[in-house]
Coordinates of C-alpha atoms and ligand atoms in Angstrom, one line a residue:
X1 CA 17.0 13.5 -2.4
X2 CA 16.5 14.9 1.0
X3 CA 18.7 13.3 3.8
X4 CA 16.8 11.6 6.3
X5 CA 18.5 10.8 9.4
X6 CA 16.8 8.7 13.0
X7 CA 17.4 10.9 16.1
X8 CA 17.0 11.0 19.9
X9 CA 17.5 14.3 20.1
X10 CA 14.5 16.3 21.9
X11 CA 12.6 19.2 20.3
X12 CA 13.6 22.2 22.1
X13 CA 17.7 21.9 21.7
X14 CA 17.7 20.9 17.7
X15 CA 18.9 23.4 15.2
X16 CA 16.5 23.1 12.5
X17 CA 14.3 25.1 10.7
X18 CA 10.9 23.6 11.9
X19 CA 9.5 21.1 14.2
X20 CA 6.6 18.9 12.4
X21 CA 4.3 17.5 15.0
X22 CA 0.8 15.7 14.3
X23 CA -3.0 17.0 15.3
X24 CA -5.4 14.4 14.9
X25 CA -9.3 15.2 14.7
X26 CA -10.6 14.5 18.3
X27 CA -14.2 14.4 19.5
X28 CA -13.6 17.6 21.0
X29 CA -11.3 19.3 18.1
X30 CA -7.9 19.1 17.7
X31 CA -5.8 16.8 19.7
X32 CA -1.8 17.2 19.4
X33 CA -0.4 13.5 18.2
X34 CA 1.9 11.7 20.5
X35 CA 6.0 12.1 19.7
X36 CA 5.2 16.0 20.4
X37 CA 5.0 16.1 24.2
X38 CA 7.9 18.4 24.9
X39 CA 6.4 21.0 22.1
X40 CA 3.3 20.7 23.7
X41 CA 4.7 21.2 27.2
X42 CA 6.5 24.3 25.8
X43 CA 3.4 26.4 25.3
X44 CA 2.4 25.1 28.9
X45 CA -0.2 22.6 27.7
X46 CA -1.8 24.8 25.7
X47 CA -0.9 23.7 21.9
X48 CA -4.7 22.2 21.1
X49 CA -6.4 25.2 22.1
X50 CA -4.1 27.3 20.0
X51 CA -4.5 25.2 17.2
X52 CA -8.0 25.0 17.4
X53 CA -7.9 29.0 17.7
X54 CA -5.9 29.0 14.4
X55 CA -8.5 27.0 12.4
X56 CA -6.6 23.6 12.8
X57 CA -8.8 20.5 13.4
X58 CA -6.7 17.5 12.7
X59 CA -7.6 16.8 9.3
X60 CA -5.7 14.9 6.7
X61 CA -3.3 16.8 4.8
X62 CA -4.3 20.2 6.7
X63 CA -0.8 22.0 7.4
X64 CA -1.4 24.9 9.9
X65 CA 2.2 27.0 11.0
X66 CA 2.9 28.8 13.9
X67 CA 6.1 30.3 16.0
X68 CA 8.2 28.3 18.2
X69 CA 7.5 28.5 21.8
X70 CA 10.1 30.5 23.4
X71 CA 13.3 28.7 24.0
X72 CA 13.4 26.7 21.1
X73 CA 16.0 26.6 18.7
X74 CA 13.9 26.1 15.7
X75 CA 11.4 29.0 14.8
X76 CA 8.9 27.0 13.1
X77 CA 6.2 24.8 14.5
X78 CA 4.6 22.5 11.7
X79 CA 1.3 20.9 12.4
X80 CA 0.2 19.1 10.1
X81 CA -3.2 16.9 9.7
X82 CA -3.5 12.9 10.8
X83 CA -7.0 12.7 10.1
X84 CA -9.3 10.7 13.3
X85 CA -7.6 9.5 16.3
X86 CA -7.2 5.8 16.5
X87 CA -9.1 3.7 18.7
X88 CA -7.8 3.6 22.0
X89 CA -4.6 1.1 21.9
X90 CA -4.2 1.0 18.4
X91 CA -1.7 3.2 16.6
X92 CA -2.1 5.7 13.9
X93 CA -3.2 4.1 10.5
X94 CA 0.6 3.9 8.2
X95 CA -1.2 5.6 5.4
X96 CA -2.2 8.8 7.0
X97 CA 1.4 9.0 8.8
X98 CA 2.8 8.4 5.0
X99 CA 0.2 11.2 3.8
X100 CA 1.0 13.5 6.8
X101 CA 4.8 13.5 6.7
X102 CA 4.7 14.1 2.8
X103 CA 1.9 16.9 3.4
X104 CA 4.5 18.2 5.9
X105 CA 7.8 18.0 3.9
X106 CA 5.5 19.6 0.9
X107 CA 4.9 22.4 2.9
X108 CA 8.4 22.2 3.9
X109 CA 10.1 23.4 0.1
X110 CA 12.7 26.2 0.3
X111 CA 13.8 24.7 3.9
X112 CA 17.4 23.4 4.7
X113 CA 16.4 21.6 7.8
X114 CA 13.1 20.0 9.8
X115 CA 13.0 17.6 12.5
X116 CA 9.6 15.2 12.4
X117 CA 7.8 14.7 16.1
X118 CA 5.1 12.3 14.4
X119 CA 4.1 9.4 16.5
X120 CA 6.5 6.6 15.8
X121 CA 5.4 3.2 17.8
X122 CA 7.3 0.7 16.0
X123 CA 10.4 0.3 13.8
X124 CA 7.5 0.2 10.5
X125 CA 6.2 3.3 11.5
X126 CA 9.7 5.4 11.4
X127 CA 9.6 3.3 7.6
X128 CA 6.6 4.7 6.5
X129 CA 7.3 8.2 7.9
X130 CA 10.4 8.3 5.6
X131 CA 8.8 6.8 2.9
X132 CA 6.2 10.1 3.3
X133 CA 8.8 12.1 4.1
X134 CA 11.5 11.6 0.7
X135 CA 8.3 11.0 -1.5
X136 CA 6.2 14.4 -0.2
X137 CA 9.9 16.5 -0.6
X138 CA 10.2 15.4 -4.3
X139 CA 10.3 18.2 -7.7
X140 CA 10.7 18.0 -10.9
X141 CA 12.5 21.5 -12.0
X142 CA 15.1 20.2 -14.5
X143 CA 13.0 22.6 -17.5
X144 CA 12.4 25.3 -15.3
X145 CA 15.6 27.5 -16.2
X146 CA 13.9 30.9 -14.6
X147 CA 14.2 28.7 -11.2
X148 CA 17.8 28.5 -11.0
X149 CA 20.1 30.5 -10.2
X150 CA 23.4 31.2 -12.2
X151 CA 25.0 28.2 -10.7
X152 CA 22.5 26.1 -12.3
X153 CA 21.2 25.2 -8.1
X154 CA 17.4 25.4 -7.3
X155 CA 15.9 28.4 -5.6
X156 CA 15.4 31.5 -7.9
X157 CA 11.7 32.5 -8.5
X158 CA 9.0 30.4 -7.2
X159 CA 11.9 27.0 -7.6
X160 CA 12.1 26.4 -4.3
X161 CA 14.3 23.0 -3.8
X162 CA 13.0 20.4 -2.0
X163 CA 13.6 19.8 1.7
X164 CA 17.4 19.1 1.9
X165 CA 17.8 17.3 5.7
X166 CA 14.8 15.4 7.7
X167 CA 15.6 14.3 11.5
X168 CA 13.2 11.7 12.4
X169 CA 13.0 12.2 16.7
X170 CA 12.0 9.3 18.6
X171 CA 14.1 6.9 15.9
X172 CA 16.3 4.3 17.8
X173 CA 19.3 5.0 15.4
X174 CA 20.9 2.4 17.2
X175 CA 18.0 -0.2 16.9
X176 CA 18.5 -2.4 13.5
X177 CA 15.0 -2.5 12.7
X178 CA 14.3 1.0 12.6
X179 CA 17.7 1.3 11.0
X180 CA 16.5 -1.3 8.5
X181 CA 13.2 0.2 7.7
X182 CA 14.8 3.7 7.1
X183 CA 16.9 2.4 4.2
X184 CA 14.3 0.2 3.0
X185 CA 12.1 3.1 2.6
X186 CA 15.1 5.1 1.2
X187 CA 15.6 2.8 -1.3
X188 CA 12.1 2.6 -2.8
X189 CA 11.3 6.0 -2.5
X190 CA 15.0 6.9 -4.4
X191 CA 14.2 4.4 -7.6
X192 CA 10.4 5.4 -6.9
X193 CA 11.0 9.5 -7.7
X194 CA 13.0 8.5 -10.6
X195 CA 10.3 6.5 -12.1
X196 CA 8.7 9.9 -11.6
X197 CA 11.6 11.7 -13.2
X198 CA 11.1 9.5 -15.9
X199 CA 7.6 9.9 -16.5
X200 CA 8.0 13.9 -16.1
X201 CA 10.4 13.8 -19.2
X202 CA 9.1 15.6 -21.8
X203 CA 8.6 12.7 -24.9
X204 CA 10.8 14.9 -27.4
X205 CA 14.3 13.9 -24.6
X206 CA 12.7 10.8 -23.8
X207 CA 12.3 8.3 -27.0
X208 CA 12.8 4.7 -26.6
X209 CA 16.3 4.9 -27.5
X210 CA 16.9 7.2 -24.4
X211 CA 15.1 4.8 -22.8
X212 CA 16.8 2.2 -22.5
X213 CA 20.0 4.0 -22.4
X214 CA 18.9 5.0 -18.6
X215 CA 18.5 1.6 -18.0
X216 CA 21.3 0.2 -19.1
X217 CA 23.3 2.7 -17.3
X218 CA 20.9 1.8 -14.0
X219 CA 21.4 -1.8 -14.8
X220 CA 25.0 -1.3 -14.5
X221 CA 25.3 0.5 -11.5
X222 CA 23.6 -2.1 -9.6
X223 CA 24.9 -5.1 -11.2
X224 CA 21.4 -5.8 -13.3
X225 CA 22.0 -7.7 -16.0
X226 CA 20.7 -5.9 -19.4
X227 CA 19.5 -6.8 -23.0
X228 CA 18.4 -4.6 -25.3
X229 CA 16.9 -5.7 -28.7
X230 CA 16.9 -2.7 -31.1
X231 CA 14.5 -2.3 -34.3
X232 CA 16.9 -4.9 -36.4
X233 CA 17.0 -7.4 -33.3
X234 CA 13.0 -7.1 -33.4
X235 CA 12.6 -7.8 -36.7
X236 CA 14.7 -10.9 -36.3
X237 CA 12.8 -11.9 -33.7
X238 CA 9.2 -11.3 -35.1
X239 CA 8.3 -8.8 -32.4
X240 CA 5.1 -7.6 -34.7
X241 CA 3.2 -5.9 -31.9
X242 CA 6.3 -3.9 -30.2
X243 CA 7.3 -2.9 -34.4
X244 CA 3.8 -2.2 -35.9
X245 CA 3.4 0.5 -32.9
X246 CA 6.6 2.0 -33.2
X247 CA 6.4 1.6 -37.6
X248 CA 5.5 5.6 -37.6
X249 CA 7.7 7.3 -35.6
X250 CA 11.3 8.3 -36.0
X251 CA 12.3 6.9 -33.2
X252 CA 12.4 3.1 -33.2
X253 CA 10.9 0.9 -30.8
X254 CA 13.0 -1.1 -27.8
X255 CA 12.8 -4.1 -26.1
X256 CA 14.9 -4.2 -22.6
X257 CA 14.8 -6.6 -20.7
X258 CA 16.5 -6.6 -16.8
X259 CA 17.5 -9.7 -15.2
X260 CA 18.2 -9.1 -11.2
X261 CA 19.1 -12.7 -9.7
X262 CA 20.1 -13.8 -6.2
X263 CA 21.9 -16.5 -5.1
X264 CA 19.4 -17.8 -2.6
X265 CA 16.1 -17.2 -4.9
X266 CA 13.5 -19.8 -4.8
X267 CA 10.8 -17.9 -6.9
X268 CA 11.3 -15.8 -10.2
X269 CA 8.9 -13.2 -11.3
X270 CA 8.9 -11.3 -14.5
X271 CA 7.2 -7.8 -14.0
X272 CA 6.1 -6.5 -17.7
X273 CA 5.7 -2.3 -18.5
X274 CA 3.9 -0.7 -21.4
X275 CA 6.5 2.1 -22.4
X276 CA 5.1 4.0 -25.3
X277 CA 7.2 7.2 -24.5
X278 CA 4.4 9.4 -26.2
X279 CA 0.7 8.4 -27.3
X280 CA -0.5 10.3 -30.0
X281 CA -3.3 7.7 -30.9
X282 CA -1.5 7.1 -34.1
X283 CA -3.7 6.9 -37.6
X284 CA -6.4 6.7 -34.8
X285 CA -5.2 10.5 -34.1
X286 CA -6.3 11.4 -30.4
X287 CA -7.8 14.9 -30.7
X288 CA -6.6 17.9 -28.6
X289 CA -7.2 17.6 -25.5
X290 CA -6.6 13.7 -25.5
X291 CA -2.8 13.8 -25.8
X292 CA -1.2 16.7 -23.8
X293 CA -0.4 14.4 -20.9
X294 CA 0.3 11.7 -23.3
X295 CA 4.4 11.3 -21.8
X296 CA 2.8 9.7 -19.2
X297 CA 2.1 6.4 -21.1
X298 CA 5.5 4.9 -20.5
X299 CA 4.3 4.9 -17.0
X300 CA 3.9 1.0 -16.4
X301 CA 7.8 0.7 -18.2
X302 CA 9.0 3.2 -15.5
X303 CA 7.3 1.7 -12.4
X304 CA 8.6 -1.9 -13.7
X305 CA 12.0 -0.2 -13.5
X306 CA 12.2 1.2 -10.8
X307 CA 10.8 -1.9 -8.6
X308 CA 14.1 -4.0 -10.2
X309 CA 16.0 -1.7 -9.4
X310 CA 14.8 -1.6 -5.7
X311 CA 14.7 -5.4 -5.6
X312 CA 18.4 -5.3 -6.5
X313 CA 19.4 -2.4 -3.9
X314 CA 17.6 -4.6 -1.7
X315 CA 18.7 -7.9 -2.1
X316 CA 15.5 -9.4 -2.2
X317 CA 15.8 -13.3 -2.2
X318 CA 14.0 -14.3 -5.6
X319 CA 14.6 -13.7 -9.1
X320 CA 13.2 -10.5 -10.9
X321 CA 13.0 -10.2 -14.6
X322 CA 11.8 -6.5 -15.9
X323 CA 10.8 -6.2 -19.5
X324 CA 10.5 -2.8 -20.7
X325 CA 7.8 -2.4 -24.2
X326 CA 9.4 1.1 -25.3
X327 CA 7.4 2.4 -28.3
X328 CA 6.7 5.8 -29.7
X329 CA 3.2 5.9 -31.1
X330 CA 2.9 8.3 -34.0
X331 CA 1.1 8.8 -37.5
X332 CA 3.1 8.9 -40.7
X333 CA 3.6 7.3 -43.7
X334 CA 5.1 4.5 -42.2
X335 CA 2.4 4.0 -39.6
X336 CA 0.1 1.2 -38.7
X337 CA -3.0 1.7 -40.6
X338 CA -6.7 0.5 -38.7
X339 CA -7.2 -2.5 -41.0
X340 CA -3.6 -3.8 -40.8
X341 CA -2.9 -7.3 -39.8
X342 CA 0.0 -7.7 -37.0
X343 CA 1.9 -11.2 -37.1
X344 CA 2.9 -11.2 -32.8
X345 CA 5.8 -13.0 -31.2
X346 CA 3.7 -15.7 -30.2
X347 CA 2.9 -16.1 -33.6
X348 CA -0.9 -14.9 -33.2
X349 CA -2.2 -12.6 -35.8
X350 CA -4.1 -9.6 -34.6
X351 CA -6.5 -7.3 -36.7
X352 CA -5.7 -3.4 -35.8
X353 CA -9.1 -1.6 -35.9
X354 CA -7.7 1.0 -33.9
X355 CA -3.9 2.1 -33.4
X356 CA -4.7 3.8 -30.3
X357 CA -5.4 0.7 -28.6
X358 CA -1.6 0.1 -29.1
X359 CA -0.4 -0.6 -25.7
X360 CA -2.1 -4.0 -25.6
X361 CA 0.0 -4.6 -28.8
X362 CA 3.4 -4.1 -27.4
X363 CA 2.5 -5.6 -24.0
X364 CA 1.5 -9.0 -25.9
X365 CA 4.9 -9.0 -27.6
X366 CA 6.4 -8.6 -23.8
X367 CA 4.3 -11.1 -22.1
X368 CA 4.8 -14.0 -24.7
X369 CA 8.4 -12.9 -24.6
X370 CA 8.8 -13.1 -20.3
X371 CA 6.3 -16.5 -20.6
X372 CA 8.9 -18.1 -22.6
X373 CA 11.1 -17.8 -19.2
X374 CA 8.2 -19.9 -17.4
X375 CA 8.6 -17.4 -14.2
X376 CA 6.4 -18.4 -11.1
X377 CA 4.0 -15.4 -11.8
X378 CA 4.1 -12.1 -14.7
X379 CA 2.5 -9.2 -13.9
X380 CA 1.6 -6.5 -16.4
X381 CA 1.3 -2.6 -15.5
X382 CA 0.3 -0.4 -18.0
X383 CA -1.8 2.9 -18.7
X384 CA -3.7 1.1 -20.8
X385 CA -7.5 2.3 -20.8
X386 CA -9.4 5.7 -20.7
X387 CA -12.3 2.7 -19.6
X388 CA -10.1 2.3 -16.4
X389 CA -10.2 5.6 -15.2
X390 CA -14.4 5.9 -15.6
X391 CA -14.7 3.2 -13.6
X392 CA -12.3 4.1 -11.0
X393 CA -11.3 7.0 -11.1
X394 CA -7.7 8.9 -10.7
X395 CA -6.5 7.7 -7.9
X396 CA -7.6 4.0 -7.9
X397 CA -5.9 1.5 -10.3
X398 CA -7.4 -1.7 -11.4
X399 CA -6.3 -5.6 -11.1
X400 CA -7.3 -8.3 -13.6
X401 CA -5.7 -11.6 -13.5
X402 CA -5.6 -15.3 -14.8
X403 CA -6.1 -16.6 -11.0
X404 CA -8.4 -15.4 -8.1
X405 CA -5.8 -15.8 -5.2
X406 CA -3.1 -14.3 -7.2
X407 CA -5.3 -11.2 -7.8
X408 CA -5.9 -10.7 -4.1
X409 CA -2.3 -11.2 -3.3
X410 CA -1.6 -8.5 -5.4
X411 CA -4.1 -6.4 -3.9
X412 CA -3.0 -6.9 -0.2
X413 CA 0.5 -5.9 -1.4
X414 CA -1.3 -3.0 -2.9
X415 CA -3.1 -2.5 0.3
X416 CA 0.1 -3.1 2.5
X417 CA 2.3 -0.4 0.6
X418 CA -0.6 2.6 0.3
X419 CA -1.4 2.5 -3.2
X420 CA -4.8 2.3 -3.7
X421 CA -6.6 -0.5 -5.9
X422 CA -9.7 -2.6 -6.7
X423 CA -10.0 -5.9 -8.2
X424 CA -12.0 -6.4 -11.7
X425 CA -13.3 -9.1 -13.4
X426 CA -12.3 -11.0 -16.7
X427 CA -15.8 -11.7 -18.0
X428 CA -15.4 -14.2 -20.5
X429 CA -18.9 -12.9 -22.9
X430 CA -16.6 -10.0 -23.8
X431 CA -14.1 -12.1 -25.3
X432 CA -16.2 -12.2 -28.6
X433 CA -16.4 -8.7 -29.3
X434 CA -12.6 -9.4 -30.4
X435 CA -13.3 -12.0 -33.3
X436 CA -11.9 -10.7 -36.3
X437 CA -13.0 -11.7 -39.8
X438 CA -9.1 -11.4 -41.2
X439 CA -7.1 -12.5 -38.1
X440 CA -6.8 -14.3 -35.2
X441 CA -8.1 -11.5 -32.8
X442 CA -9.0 -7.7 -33.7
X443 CA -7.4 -5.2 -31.0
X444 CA -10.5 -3.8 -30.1
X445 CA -13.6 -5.6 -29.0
X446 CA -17.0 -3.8 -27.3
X447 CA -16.4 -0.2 -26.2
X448 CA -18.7 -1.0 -22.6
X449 CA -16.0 -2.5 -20.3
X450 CA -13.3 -1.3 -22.5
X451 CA -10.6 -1.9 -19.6
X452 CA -11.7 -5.5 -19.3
X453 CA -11.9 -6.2 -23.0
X454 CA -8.1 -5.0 -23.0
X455 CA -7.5 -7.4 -19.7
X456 CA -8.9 -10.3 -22.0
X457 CA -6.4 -9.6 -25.0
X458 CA -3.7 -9.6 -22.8
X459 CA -4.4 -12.6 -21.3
X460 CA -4.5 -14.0 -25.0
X461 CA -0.5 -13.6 -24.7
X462 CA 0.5 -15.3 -21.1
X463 CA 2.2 -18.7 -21.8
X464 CA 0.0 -22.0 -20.9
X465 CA -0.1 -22.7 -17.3
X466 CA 1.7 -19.3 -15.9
X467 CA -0.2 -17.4 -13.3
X468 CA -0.6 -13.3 -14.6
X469 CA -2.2 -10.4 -12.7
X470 CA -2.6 -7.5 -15.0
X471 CA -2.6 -3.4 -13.4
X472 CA -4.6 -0.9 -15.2
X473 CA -2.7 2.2 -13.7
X474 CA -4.3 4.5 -16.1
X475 CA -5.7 6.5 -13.7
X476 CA -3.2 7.1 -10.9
X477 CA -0.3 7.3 -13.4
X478 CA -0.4 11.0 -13.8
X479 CA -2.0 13.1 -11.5
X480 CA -3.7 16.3 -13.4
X481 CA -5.0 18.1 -10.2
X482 CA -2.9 19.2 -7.4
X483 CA -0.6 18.1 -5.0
X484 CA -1.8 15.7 -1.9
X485 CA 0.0 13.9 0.8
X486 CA 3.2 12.6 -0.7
X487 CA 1.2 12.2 -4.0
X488 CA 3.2 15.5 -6.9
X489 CA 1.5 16.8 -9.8
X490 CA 2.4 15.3 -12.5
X491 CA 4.1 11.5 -12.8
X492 CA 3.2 9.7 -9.5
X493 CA 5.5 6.1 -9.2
X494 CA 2.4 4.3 -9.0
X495 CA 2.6 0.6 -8.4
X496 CA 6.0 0.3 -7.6
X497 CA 5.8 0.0 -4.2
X498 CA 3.0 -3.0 -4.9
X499 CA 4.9 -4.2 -7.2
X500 CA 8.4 -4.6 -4.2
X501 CA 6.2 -5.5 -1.8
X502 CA 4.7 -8.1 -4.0
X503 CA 8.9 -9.3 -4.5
X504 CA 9.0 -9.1 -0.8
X505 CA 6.3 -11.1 -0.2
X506 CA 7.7 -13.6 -2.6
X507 CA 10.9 -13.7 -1.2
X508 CA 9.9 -14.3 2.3
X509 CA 7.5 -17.6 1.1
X510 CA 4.2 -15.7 1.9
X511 CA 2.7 -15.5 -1.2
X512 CA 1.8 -18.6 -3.8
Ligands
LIG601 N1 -2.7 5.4 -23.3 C1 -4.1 5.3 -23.6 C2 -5.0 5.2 -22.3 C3 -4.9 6.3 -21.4 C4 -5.9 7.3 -21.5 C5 -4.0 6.5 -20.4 C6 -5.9 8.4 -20.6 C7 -4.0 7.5 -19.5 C8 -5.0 8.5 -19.6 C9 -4.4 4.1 -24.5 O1 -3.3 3.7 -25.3 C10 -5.6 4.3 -25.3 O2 -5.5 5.2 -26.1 N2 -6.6 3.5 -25.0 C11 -7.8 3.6 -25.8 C12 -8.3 2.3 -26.2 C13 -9.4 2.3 -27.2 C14 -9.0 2.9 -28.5 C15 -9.9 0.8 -27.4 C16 -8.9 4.3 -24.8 O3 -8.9 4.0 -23.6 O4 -9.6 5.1 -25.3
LIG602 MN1 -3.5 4.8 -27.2
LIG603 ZN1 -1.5 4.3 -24.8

């Protein structure tokens, strides 16, 4: 991951590749962003004009180079896009900072060196530009052999490796809470682009067995503790939902489960991820175009994680239990056929009409399993519905939960940590569409409001009594088109940054 360093060295003297400075979008055209004076004053006042001259008008995610002014070290001036100015007194908005210096270290691939003269007001903002800065700078290359060189390093071809060293100027190293905020943000973002790592795996080198061999070995290093219950230990247990989706494929299923505890928690939450590794549909076969991007539906496992992992690296004062639903769903003569009957942990039966609606099925095997714990809150995150992602689209994720407050606490932490979310209902008329002549409930239920319908099974599985917010990440999971701000192609982390700040939150007393 790149290096990020705080610095109070000033722009002309630093031996780097580029200088990244902010334009905002003024009344009048482009205004240069405070934290870039002495660039500014290096082409004698004239920066806005040339950057308006250039085509540059401040917006988000616009990235406009041009030379150094004479008598600086570094040959590169980046200027890259904050979208409107603020209001007079108020500072730039975190999320287009976040946006901006990932736009910026994007543009930045191939270089060894860049030094970032965004406006930094407060020890959070230096956070958030870091946080933009490691997550913009990440690639996956680790299939792309034509982009290495003989040493195996990136660099060859079109491979150009990631921005290697960031210099944050204007960034108190000496002052703790910028210093805090720069390894807070190093730590998510770390665990948060190997969530994306992880996603990015193609499904034939990640099954459920690998897995959970990658968090074991994560759980070691950080002194998590780890259980994993393999096909025999499921059957003992009567995991029917987690086996009947993983009864086709080769690879059998997994249940991990992480247990990160501190010494001075008050709280305990169990976070809950659907890990089918690859979604074929099953006997329900998903036709071509359908399942090409279907790695991506271990997403929810990945993001739960990563966020223990990050909880653990940074101490966070309450409990956090991670339970990892790692399934492979494929058709064979093994497989769940539509019309079989499931008997679930909880003891429920459940009608399959469908095997494609199998991530409900492992997650109801998870969430009876973490309710037994009685934590203070579970919350579910999962690529669950195609429903999701017509009603919000690709870049919004949706929140259902067992209690109102809970679901908005979720969403401010959503709000708080730039991921972008909406709240949905649980409408309890839908619940019928589930009945099932055979069993206790069918996995499917009416196709209108298919994401809610799956919200309403799930909650079907959450002990008596425990509060549960469930995150439809469908959409934002994977992201098809192209790059933006800090946001890749391809696996995007998504929800693990709510899903910290939400343990934060926790930890501090501010939330339930
Ligand atoms: N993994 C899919 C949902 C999905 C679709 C995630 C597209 C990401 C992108 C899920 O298992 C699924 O197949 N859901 C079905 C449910 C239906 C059969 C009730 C769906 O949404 O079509
Ligand atoms: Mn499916
Ligand atoms: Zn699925």
């Amino acid at each position: 991951m790149t290096a990020l360093t705080l610095s109070t060295a000033a722009a002309p003297g630093l031996r780097a590749d580029a200088i990244v400075i902010g334009v905002a979008k003024g009344a009048g055209g482009p205004s240069v962003a405070p934290g870039a004076e002495a660039v500014d004053k290096a082409y004698d006042g004239r920066l806005a004009g040339v950057l308006e001259t250039l085509g540059a008008s401040g917006a988000e995610g616009e990235v406009t180079k041009l030379p150094a002014p004479a008598g600086f070290k570094a040959p590169v001036v980046v200027a890259v896009g904050l979208g409107a100015e603020p209001e007079k007194d108020a500072g730039f908005d975190a999320e287009a900072l976040r946006r901006a210096a990932g736009a910026a270290a994007r543009a930045l691939a191939g270089a060894k060196k860049a030094a970032f003269a965004l406006p930094l007001t407060e020890a959070a903002d230096a956070g958030v530009v870091a946080e933009g800065v490691l997550l913009g700078a990440y690639s996956f290359d680790a299939y792309k052999e034509s982009a290495k060189d003989a040493k195996g390093a990136k660099g060859k071809g079109n491979g150009k490796a990631p921005l290697a060293e960031a210099a944050l100027l204007g960034g108190k190293p000496r002052d703790k809470a910028y210093k805090a905020a720069v390894e807070r943000a190093a730590a998510v973002a770390e665990e948060l682009n190997r969530a994306r790592d992880l996603v990015n795996t193609p499904p034939n080198d990640l099954n459920p067995e690998a897995f959970a061999a990658v968090a074991q070995a994560a759980a070691k290093e950080h002194g998590i503790k780890v259980q994993v219950l393999d096909e025999k230990a499921l059957v003992k247990g009567g995991y029917g939902g987690i086996l009947g989706v993983g009864a086709g494929s080769a690879s059998g299923p997994r249940l991990v489960k992480l247990s990160y505890t501190s010494p001075k928690a008050k709280k305990s939450l169990a976070f809950v991820g659907k890990g089918i590794t690859y979604d074929s549909g099953g006997i329900s076969l998903k036709p071509a175009g359908h399942n090409e991007t279907m790695k991506c539906d271990m997403a929810g496992a990945a993001a739960v994680f990563a966020a223990v992992v990050a909880a653990a690296r940074l101490g966070l004062e309450v409990n956090v239990t991670g339970w990892l639903a790692l399934a492979e769903n494929m058709p064979s003569g093994s497989a769940t056929r539509p019309g079989d009957v499931l008997r679930m942990y909880s003891g429920k039966t459940v009608e399959v009409l469908n095997t494609d609606a199998e991530g409900r099925l492992v997650l109801a095997d998870a969430l009876w399993a973490a309710s037994q714990e009685k934590p203070d809150a579970i919350i579910d995150v999962a690529t669950l519905t195609g429903a999701m992602m017509l009603a919000l689209g690709s870049r919004t994720y949706g929140i259902m939960a067992n209690d109102d407050a809970f679901r908005s606490a979720v969403h401010e932490a959503a709000e708080e940590s730039g991921e972008p979310a909406w709240p949905m209902p649980l409408p309890e008329h839908l619940r019928k569409g589930m009945d099932s002549p055979t069993a206790d409930i069918a996995n499917m239920g009416e196709r209108m409001g298919g994401g809610l319908v799956a919200g309403l099974f799930l909650r079907e599985f959450v002990g008596e009594g425990i509060t549960w917010a469930h995150l439809d990440i469908a959409g934002p999971a994977f992201n098809e088109g192209g790059p933006f701000g800090y946001t890749p192609k391809g696996g995007t982390g998504t929800a693990v940054r709510t899903l910290v700040r939400v343990a934060e939150r926790v930890a501090l007393g501010d939330l339930g």
